[in-house]
DNA sequence: CGCCGACTATTTGTATACGAACAAATCGCG
DNA sequence: CGCGATTTGTTCGTATACAAATAGTCGGCG
C-alpha cells in the first residue's frame, strides 16, 4: 500500500526534483558559505554582521534604517544586528540632532580597526566559497545571481 | 576627520565591494525567492517545510534524522520543522518498532493531498524566481550552484 | 555476553529573517 | 500654518539555522 502510494506520488511529481530547484540549491550554497565564513572570520562575526560593518566603513556614519537598506535587511533585522555590534564594542549609536527619529550609527575605533584587519579574511572566504569554479564560472555565477536578486 | 578616515578606509577596501561578494548575492537571491514563495505557496507553508513535505512524499515514511539529511537540515532544525508539520496535521510521527531511537515520520492523508496540490505552485515559484533568466542561463545557474553547494 | 563507539533525538542558547502593529517625529501640500 | 502621509525605530510573534550538551538505543567486536 505504501509502495502503491509512493509510485503514484512519484508519477505526480514527474520532473520535480527537489535537489534541482533553485530555492533548494540556494539554501545549500548559503549553508556551505556560512560554514566557511564561521571557520575563517575571526571573533565570531557573522556574515550579516560583517555586511553591516563593511557598509558602515564605506558609508561612514548613517542612520540605522539606511544602513539596513544598504545591506538588504529590514528594520527589525538591522536593529538586532546593530545592537549586537554595539554590545561587542564594534559600533556605536547616538541620536541625530537634525532628525530626532534617527539613530546615527558609526564604527568605534575598535570597529574600524577590525574592518581593516578582517578584509583579508573576507577575501579568503569569497575565494574559498568559489574555489570549485574557474574564473569564467565565477563571473557567470555572480552575474546570474545579480540578475535574480 | 571623518572624511579623511573615510578615504583611508575606502583605499584599504580596494576592490572589495560588498554587493559583488558571493555571500551577499546569495542572501539577496534567497530573499527574493523566499518572498515569491510566501506569495505563491498556499497555507503559509515555508520553503523549508515544503522541502520536508516533498522529500517525505518521494521517500515514503522515514526517520526524522534521515529526512533531515535528505533535506539539508541538521537534527535540531528538522525537529522543529517536523513538529510544525505535525501541528498543522500534514505529517505524523510514531516510534519505529525495530529501532526505538527512531521517530518514524510520514505524511498524513491531508499532507499527501497537499503535496499533490502544491506541486503546481512549487513549479510556478521556481519559474518566477528564474524569470529574469533565459533557458541557457537557468541551466548554468543551477549547474554553478550545485558546484559550490 | 558485555562493553564501547556510533547513531538518534531532544534541549538550550544565539543569530538571522520578516510581517504586523505601534509611537514618535518629520515632511509636504494645500 | 496645519494636518495627513511618510519615515524611523521598536516590539512581538513565528520560523529557520546550527553548535553543544545530554540521554537513550543499537551494533559490532573481543
Coordinates of N, CA, C and O in Angstrom, one line a residue, chain A:
Chain A
X1 N 0.8 -1.2 0.0 CA 0.0 0.0 0.0 C 0.9 1.3 0.0 O 0.7 2.2 -0.8
X2 N 1.9 1.2 0.8 CA 2.8 2.3 0.8 C 3.5 2.4 -0.6 O 3.7 3.5 -1.1
X3 N 3.8 1.2 -1.1 CA 4.5 1.2 -2.4 C 3.6 1.8 -3.5 O 4.1 2.6 -4.2
X4 N 2.4 1.4 -3.5 CA 1.4 1.9 -4.5 C 1.4 3.4 -4.4 O 1.5 4.2 -5.4
X5 N 1.2 3.9 -3.1 CA 1.1 5.4 -3.0 C 2.4 6.1 -3.4 O 2.3 7.1 -4.1
X6 N 3.5 5.4 -3.1 CA 4.7 6.0 -3.4 C 4.9 6.2 -4.9 O 5.2 7.2 -5.4
X7 N 4.5 5.2 -5.7 CA 4.6 5.2 -7.1 C 3.7 6.3 -7.7 O 4.0 7.1 -8.6
X8 N 2.5 6.3 -7.1 CA 1.5 7.4 -7.6 C 2.1 8.8 -7.4 O 2.1 9.6 -8.3
X9 N 2.6 9.0 -6.2 CA 3.1 10.3 -5.9 C 4.3 10.6 -6.8 O 4.5 11.7 -7.3
X10 N 5.2 9.6 -7.0 CA 6.3 9.8 -7.8 C 5.9 10.2 -9.2 O 6.5 11.1 -9.9
X11 N 4.8 9.6 -9.7 CA 4.3 9.9 -11.0 C 3.8 11.4 -11.1 O 4.1 12.1 -12.0
X12 N 3.1 11.7 -10.0 CA 2.6 13.1 -9.9 C 3.7 14.1 -9.9 O 3.7 15.1 -10.5
X13 N 4.8 13.7 -9.2 CA 5.9 14.7 -9.0 C 6.6 14.9 -10.4 O 7.1 15.9 -10.6
X14 N 6.6 13.8 -11.2 CA 7.1 14.0 -12.5 C 8.5 14.5 -12.5 O 9.4 14.0 -11.9
X15 N 8.7 15.7 -13.1 CA 10.0 16.2 -13.3 C 10.5 17.1 -12.1 O 11.5 17.7 -12.2
X16 N 9.7 17.1 -11.0 CA 10.0 18.0 -9.9 C 11.0 17.3 -9.0 O 10.6 16.4 -8.2
X17 N 12.3 17.6 -9.1 CA 13.3 17.0 -8.3 C 13.8 18.1 -7.3 O 14.3 19.1 -7.8
X18 N 13.5 18.0 -6.1 CA 13.9 19.0 -5.1 C 15.3 19.5 -5.2 O 15.5 20.7 -5.2
X19 N 16.2 18.5 -5.4 CA 17.6 18.9 -5.4 C 18.0 19.7 -6.7 O 19.1 20.2 -6.8
X20 N 17.1 19.9 -7.6 CA 17.4 20.7 -8.8 C 16.6 22.0 -8.8 O 16.6 22.8 -9.7
X21 N 15.9 22.3 -7.7 CA 15.1 23.5 -7.6 C 16.0 24.6 -7.1 O 16.9 24.4 -6.2
X22 N 15.9 25.8 -7.7 CA 16.8 26.9 -7.4 C 16.8 27.3 -5.9 O 17.8 27.6 -5.3
X23 N 15.6 27.2 -5.3 CA 15.5 27.6 -3.9 C 16.3 26.6 -3.0 O 17.0 27.1 -2.1
X24 N 16.2 25.4 -3.3 CA 16.9 24.4 -2.5 C 18.4 24.5 -2.7 O 19.2 24.5 -1.8
X25 N 18.9 24.7 -4.0 CA 20.3 24.9 -4.2 C 20.8 26.2 -3.6 O 21.9 26.2 -3.1
X26 N 20.0 27.2 -3.6 CA 20.4 28.5 -2.9 C 20.7 28.2 -1.4 O 21.6 28.7 -0.9
X27 N 19.8 27.4 -0.8 CA 19.9 27.2 0.6 C 21.2 26.4 0.8 O 22.0 26.7 1.8
X28 N 21.5 25.4 0.0 CA 22.7 24.6 0.2 C 23.9 25.4 0.0 O 24.9 25.2 0.8
X29 N 23.9 26.2 -1.0 CA 25.1 27.0 -1.3 C 25.3 28.0 -0.1 O 26.5 28.2 0.3
X30 N 24.2 28.6 0.4 CA 24.4 29.5 1.5 C 24.9 28.8 2.7 O 25.7 29.3 3.5
X31 N 24.5 27.6 2.9 CA 24.9 26.8 4.1 C 26.5 26.6 4.0 O 27.2 26.8 5.0
X32 N 26.9 26.2 2.8 CA 28.4 26.0 2.7 C 29.1 27.3 2.9 O 30.1 27.4 3.6
X33 N 28.6 28.4 2.3 CA 29.3 29.7 2.5 C 29.3 30.1 4.0 O 30.3 30.5 4.5
X34 N 28.2 29.9 4.7 CA 28.1 30.3 6.1 C 29.1 29.5 6.9 O 29.8 30.0 7.8
X35 N 29.3 28.2 6.6 CA 30.3 27.3 7.3 C 31.7 27.8 7.1 O 32.5 27.9 8.0
X36 N 32.0 28.2 5.8 CA 33.3 28.7 5.5 C 33.6 30.0 6.3 O 34.6 30.2 6.9
X37 N 32.5 30.8 6.3 CA 32.6 32.1 7.0 C 32.9 31.9 8.4 O 33.8 32.6 9.0
X38 N 32.2 31.0 9.1 CA 32.4 30.8 10.5 C 33.8 30.3 10.8 O 34.4 30.6 11.8
X39 N 34.3 29.5 9.9 CA 35.7 29.0 10.1 C 36.8 30.0 9.9 O 37.8 30.0 10.7
X40 N 36.6 30.9 9.0 CA 37.7 31.8 8.7 C 37.6 33.2 9.3 O 38.6 33.9 9.5
X41 N 36.4 33.7 9.6 CA 36.2 35.0 10.1 C 36.5 35.0 11.6 O 36.0 34.2 12.4
X42 N 37.4 35.9 12.1 CA 37.8 35.9 13.5 C 36.6 36.5 14.3 O 35.7 37.2 13.8
X43 N 36.7 36.2 15.6 CA 35.9 36.9 16.6 C 34.4 36.6 16.4 O 33.6 37.4 16.8
X44 N 34.0 35.5 15.8 CA 32.6 35.1 15.8 C 31.7 36.1 15.1 O 30.5 36.2 15.4
X45 N 32.3 36.9 14.2 CA 31.4 37.8 13.5 C 30.7 37.1 12.4 O 31.3 36.3 11.7
X46 N 29.4 37.3 12.3 CA 28.6 36.5 11.3 C 28.6 37.2 10.0 O 28.9 38.4 9.9
X47 N 28.1 36.5 8.9 CA 28.0 37.2 7.6 C 27.2 38.5 7.6 O 27.6 39.5 7.0
X48 N 26.1 38.4 8.3 CA 25.2 39.6 8.4 C 25.9 40.7 9.1 O 25.9 41.9 8.7
X49 N 26.6 40.4 10.2 CA 27.3 41.5 11.0 C 28.4 42.1 10.1 O 28.6 43.3 10.1
X50 N 29.1 41.2 9.4 CA 30.2 41.7 8.5 C 29.6 42.6 7.4 O 30.3 43.6 7.1
X51 N 28.5 42.3 6.9 CA 27.9 43.1 5.9 C 27.7 44.5 6.4 O 28.0 45.6 5.8
X52 N 27.1 44.6 7.7 CA 26.9 45.9 8.3 C 28.2 46.6 8.5 O 28.3 47.8 8.3
X53 N 29.2 45.9 9.0 CA 30.5 46.6 9.3 C 31.1 47.1 8.0 O 31.6 48.2 8.0
X54 N 31.1 46.3 7.0 CA 31.8 46.7 5.8 C 31.1 47.9 5.2 O 31.7 48.9 4.7
X55 N 29.7 47.9 5.2 CA 29.0 49.0 4.7 C 29.2 50.3 5.5 O 29.3 51.4 5.0
X56 N 29.2 50.1 6.8 CA 29.4 51.3 7.7 C 30.8 51.9 7.4 O 31.0 53.1 7.4
X57 N 31.8 51.1 7.1 CA 33.1 51.5 6.8 C 33.1 52.3 5.5 O 33.7 53.4 5.4
X58 N 32.3 51.8 4.5 CA 32.2 52.5 3.2 C 31.5 53.9 3.4 O 31.9 54.9 2.8
X59 N 30.3 53.8 4.1 CA 29.4 54.9 4.1 C 29.8 56.0 5.1 O 29.4 57.1 5.0
X60 N 30.5 55.6 6.1 CA 30.7 56.5 7.3 C 29.4 56.4 8.1 O 28.5 55.7 7.8
X61 N 29.2 57.2 9.1 CA 28.1 57.2 10.0 C 26.8 57.4 9.2 O 26.8 58.2 8.3
X62 N 25.8 56.6 9.5 CA 24.5 56.8 8.9 C 23.4 56.3 9.8 O 23.6 55.7 10.8
X63 N 22.1 56.6 9.4 CA 21.0 56.1 10.2 C 20.9 54.6 10.1 O 21.3 54.0 9.2
X64 N 20.3 54.1 11.2 CA 20.1 52.6 11.3 C 19.3 52.1 10.1 O 19.7 51.1 9.5
X65 N 18.2 52.7 9.8 CA 17.4 52.2 8.7 C 18.1 52.3 7.3 O 18.0 51.3 6.5
X66 N 18.8 53.3 7.1 CA 19.6 53.5 5.9 C 20.6 52.3 5.8 O 20.8 51.7 4.7
X67 N 21.3 52.1 6.9 CA 22.3 51.0 6.9 C 21.6 49.7 6.5 O 22.1 48.9 5.8
X68 N 20.4 49.5 7.1 CA 19.6 48.3 6.8 C 19.3 48.2 5.3 O 19.5 47.1 4.7
X69 N 18.9 49.3 4.7 CA 18.6 49.2 3.3 C 19.8 48.9 2.4 O 19.8 48.1 1.5
X70 N 20.9 49.5 2.8 CA 22.2 49.2 2.0 C 22.7 47.9 2.3 O 23.7 47.5 1.6
X71 N 22.2 47.1 3.2 CA 22.7 45.8 3.5 C 21.6 44.7 3.3 O 21.8 43.6 3.8
X72 N 20.5 45.2 2.7 CA 19.4 44.2 2.4 C 18.9 43.6 3.7 O 18.7 42.4 3.8
X73 N 18.6 44.5 4.7 CA 18.0 44.0 6.0 C 16.8 44.9 6.3 O 16.9 46.1 6.1
X74 N 15.7 44.3 6.8 CA 14.6 45.2 7.1 C 14.9 45.8 8.5 O 15.9 45.5 9.2
X75 N 14.0 46.7 8.9 CA 14.2 47.5 10.1 C 14.4 46.6 11.3 O 15.2 46.9 12.2
X76 N 13.6 45.6 11.4 CA 13.7 44.7 12.6 C 15.0 43.9 12.6 O 15.6 43.8 13.7
X77 N 15.5 43.5 11.5 CA 16.7 42.7 11.4 C 17.9 43.6 11.7 O 18.8 43.2 12.5
X78 N 18.0 44.8 11.1 CA 19.2 45.6 11.3 C 19.3 46.1 12.7 O 20.4 46.2 13.3
X79 N 18.1 46.2 13.4 CA 18.2 46.6 14.8 C 18.9 45.6 15.6 O 19.8 46.0 16.4
X80 N 18.6 44.3 15.4 CA 19.2 43.3 16.2 C 20.7 43.2 15.9 O 21.6 43.1 16.8
X81 N 21.1 43.4 14.6 CA 22.5 43.3 14.2 C 23.2 44.4 14.8 O 24.3 44.2 15.4
X82 N 22.7 45.6 14.7 CA 23.4 46.8 15.3 C 23.5 46.7 16.8 O 24.6 47.0 17.3
X83 N 22.5 46.2 17.4 CA 22.6 46.1 18.9 C 23.7 45.1 19.3 O 24.4 45.4 20.3
X84 N 23.8 44.1 18.5 CA 24.9 43.1 18.9 C 26.3 43.7 18.6 O 27.2 43.4 19.3
X85 N 26.4 44.5 17.5 CA 27.7 45.1 17.2 C 28.0 46.1 18.3 O 29.2 46.2 18.7
X86 N 27.0 46.8 18.8 CA 27.3 47.7 19.9 C 27.7 47.0 21.1 O 28.7 47.4 21.8
X87 N 27.0 45.9 21.4 CA 27.4 45.1 22.6 C 28.8 44.6 22.5 O 29.5 44.4 23.6
X88 N 29.3 44.4 21.3 CA 30.7 43.9 21.2 C 31.7 45.1 21.1 O 32.9 44.8 20.9
X89 N 31.2 46.3 21.1 CA 32.1 47.4 21.1 C 32.6 47.8 19.7 O 33.5 48.5 19.5
X90 N 32.0 47.2 18.6 CA 32.4 47.5 17.3 C 31.7 48.7 16.6 O 32.2 49.3 15.7
X91 N 30.5 49.0 17.2 CA 29.7 50.1 16.6 C 29.2 50.9 17.8 O 29.2 50.5 18.9
X92 N 28.7 52.1 17.5 CA 28.1 53.0 18.5 C 26.9 53.7 17.9 O 26.8 53.9 16.7
X93 N 26.0 54.1 18.7 CA 24.8 54.8 18.3 C 24.6 56.1 19.1 O 24.9 56.1 20.3
X94 N 24.3 57.2 18.3 CA 23.9 58.4 19.1 C 22.7 59.0 18.4 O 22.5 58.8 17.2
X95 N 21.9 59.9 19.1 CA 20.8 60.5 18.4 C 21.3 61.5 17.4 O 22.3 62.1 17.5
X96 N 20.5 61.6 16.3 CA 20.8 62.6 15.2 C 20.2 63.9 15.6 O 19.0 64.0 15.9
X97 N 21.0 65.0 15.7 CA 20.5 66.3 16.1 C 19.4 66.8 15.1 O 18.4 67.4 15.6
X98 N 19.6 66.6 13.9 CA 18.7 67.2 12.9 C 17.4 66.4 12.8 O 16.4 67.0 12.4
X99 N 17.4 65.1 13.1 CA 16.2 64.3 12.9 C 16.1 63.4 14.1 O 16.8 62.4 14.2
X100 N 15.2 63.8 15.1 CA 15.2 63.1 16.4 C 14.7 61.7 16.3 O 14.7 60.9 17.3
X101 N 14.1 61.3 15.1 CA 13.7 59.9 15.0 C 14.9 59.0 14.8 O 14.9 57.8 15.1
X102 N 15.9 59.6 14.2 CA 17.1 58.8 13.7 C 18.0 58.4 14.8 O 18.3 59.2 15.8
X103 N 18.6 57.2 14.6 CA 19.7 56.7 15.4 C 20.9 56.7 14.5 O 20.9 55.9 13.6
X104 N 21.9 57.5 14.8 CA 23.1 57.6 13.9 C 24.1 56.5 14.4 O 24.5 56.5 15.5
X105 N 24.4 55.6 13.5 CA 25.3 54.5 13.8 C 26.7 54.8 13.2 O 26.8 55.3 12.0
X106 N 27.7 54.5 13.9 CA 29.0 54.6 13.4 C 29.9 53.5 13.9 O 29.6 52.9 15.0
X107 N 31.0 53.3 13.3 CA 32.0 52.3 13.8 C 32.7 53.0 15.0 O 32.9 54.2 15.0
X108 N 33.1 52.2 16.0 CA 34.0 52.6 17.0 C 35.4 52.5 16.4 O 35.6 52.0 15.3
X109 N 36.4 53.0 17.2 CA 37.8 52.8 16.8 C 38.1 51.3 16.6 O 38.8 50.9 15.7
X110 N 37.6 50.5 17.6 CA 37.8 49.1 17.5 C 37.2 48.5 16.3 O 37.7 47.6 15.6
X111 N 36.0 49.0 16.0 CA 35.3 48.5 14.8 C 36.0 48.8 13.5 O 36.2 48.0 12.6
X112 N 36.6 50.1 13.5 CA 37.3 50.5 12.3 C 38.6 49.6 12.1 O 38.9 49.1 11.0
X113 N 39.3 49.4 13.2 CA 40.4 48.5 13.2 C 40.1 47.1 12.8 O 40.8 46.4 12.0
X114 N 38.9 46.6 13.3 CA 38.5 45.3 12.9 C 38.3 45.1 11.4 O 38.7 44.2 10.8
X115 N 37.6 46.1 10.9 CA 37.3 46.0 9.4 C 38.6 46.0 8.7 O 38.7 45.2 7.7
X116 N 39.5 46.8 9.0 CA 40.8 46.8 8.3 C 41.5 45.5 8.4 O 42.0 45.0 7.4
X117 N 41.4 44.8 9.5 CA 42.1 43.6 9.7 C 41.3 42.4 9.1 O 41.9 41.4 8.6
X118 N 40.0 42.5 9.1 CA 39.1 41.4 8.6 C 39.0 41.4 7.1 O 38.5 40.3 6.6
X119 N 39.3 42.4 6.4 CA 39.1 42.5 5.0 C 39.8 41.3 4.3 O 39.3 40.7 3.3
X120 N 41.0 41.0 4.7 CA 41.8 39.9 4.1 C 41.1 38.6 4.3 O 41.0 37.8 3.4
X121 N 40.5 38.4 5.5 CA 39.7 37.2 5.7 C 38.5 37.2 4.8 O 38.1 36.1 4.3
X122 N 37.8 38.3 4.7 CA 36.6 38.3 3.8 C 37.0 37.9 2.4 O 36.2 37.1 1.8
X123 N 38.1 38.3 1.9 CA 38.5 37.9 0.6 C 38.8 36.4 0.5 O 38.5 35.7 -0.5
X124 N 39.4 35.9 1.6 CA 39.7 34.5 1.6 C 38.4 33.7 1.6 O 38.3 32.6 1.0
X125 N 37.4 34.2 2.3 CA 36.1 33.5 2.4 C 35.4 33.4 1.0 O 35.0 32.4 0.6
X126 N 35.5 34.5 0.3 CA 34.9 34.5 -1.1 C 35.7 33.6 -1.9 O 35.1 32.8 -2.7
X127 N 37.0 33.6 -1.8 CA 37.9 32.7 -2.6 C 37.5 31.3 -2.4 O 37.4 30.5 -3.3
X128 N 37.5 30.9 -1.1 CA 37.2 29.5 -0.8 C 35.8 29.1 -1.2 O 35.6 27.9 -1.7
X129 N 34.9 30.0 -1.1 CA 33.5 29.6 -1.5 C 33.4 29.3 -3.0 O 32.8 28.4 -3.4
X130 N 34.2 30.1 -3.7 CA 34.1 30.0 -5.2 C 35.2 29.0 -5.7 O 35.3 28.8 -6.9
X131 N 35.9 28.4 -4.8 CA 37.0 27.6 -5.2 C 36.7 26.5 -6.2 O 37.5 26.2 -7.1
X132 N 35.5 25.9 -6.2 CA 35.2 24.9 -7.2 C 35.0 25.4 -8.6 O 34.9 24.6 -9.6
X133 N 35.0 26.7 -8.7 CA 34.7 27.3 -10.1 C 36.0 28.0 -10.7 O 36.8 28.5 -9.9
X134 N 36.1 28.0 -12.0 CA 37.1 28.7 -12.6 C 36.7 30.2 -12.8 O 35.6 30.5 -12.4
X135 N 37.6 31.0 -13.3 CA 37.4 32.4 -13.4 C 36.1 32.8 -14.1 O 35.3 33.6 -13.7
X136 N 35.9 32.1 -15.3 CA 34.7 32.4 -16.1 C 33.5 32.0 -15.4 O 32.5 32.7 -15.4
X137 N 33.5 30.9 -14.7 CA 32.3 30.4 -14.0 C 32.0 31.3 -12.8 O 30.8 31.6 -12.5
X138 N 33.0 31.8 -12.2 CA 32.8 32.8 -11.1 C 32.1 34.0 -11.5 O 31.1 34.4 -10.9
X139 N 32.6 34.6 -12.6 CA 31.9 35.8 -13.2 C 30.5 35.5 -13.6 O 29.6 36.3 -13.3
X140 N 30.3 34.3 -14.2 CA 28.9 33.9 -14.6 C 28.0 33.8 -13.4 O 26.9 34.4 -13.4
X141 N 28.5 33.2 -12.4 CA 27.6 33.0 -11.2 C 27.2 34.3 -10.6 O 26.1 34.5 -10.3
X142 N 28.2 35.2 -10.4 CA 27.9 36.5 -9.8 C 26.9 37.2 -10.7 O 26.0 37.9 -10.2
X143 N 27.1 37.1 -12.0 CA 26.2 37.8 -12.9 C 24.7 37.3 -12.8 O 23.8 38.0 -12.7
X144 N 24.6 36.0 -12.8 CA 23.3 35.4 -12.8 C 22.6 35.6 -11.4 O 21.4 35.9 -11.4
X145 N 23.4 35.5 -10.3 CA 22.8 35.8 -9.0 C 22.3 37.3 -9.0 O 21.2 37.6 -8.5
X146 N 23.1 38.2 -9.5 CA 22.7 39.6 -9.5 C 21.4 39.8 -10.3 O 20.5 40.6 -10.0
X147 N 21.2 39.0 -11.4 CA 20.0 39.1 -12.2 C 18.8 38.6 -11.5 O 17.7 39.1 -11.8
X148 N 18.9 37.6 -10.6 CA 17.7 37.1 -10.0 C 17.5 37.7 -8.6 O 16.6 37.3 -7.9
X149 N 18.3 38.6 -8.2 CA 18.3 39.0 -6.8 C 17.1 39.9 -6.6 O 16.5 40.5 -7.5

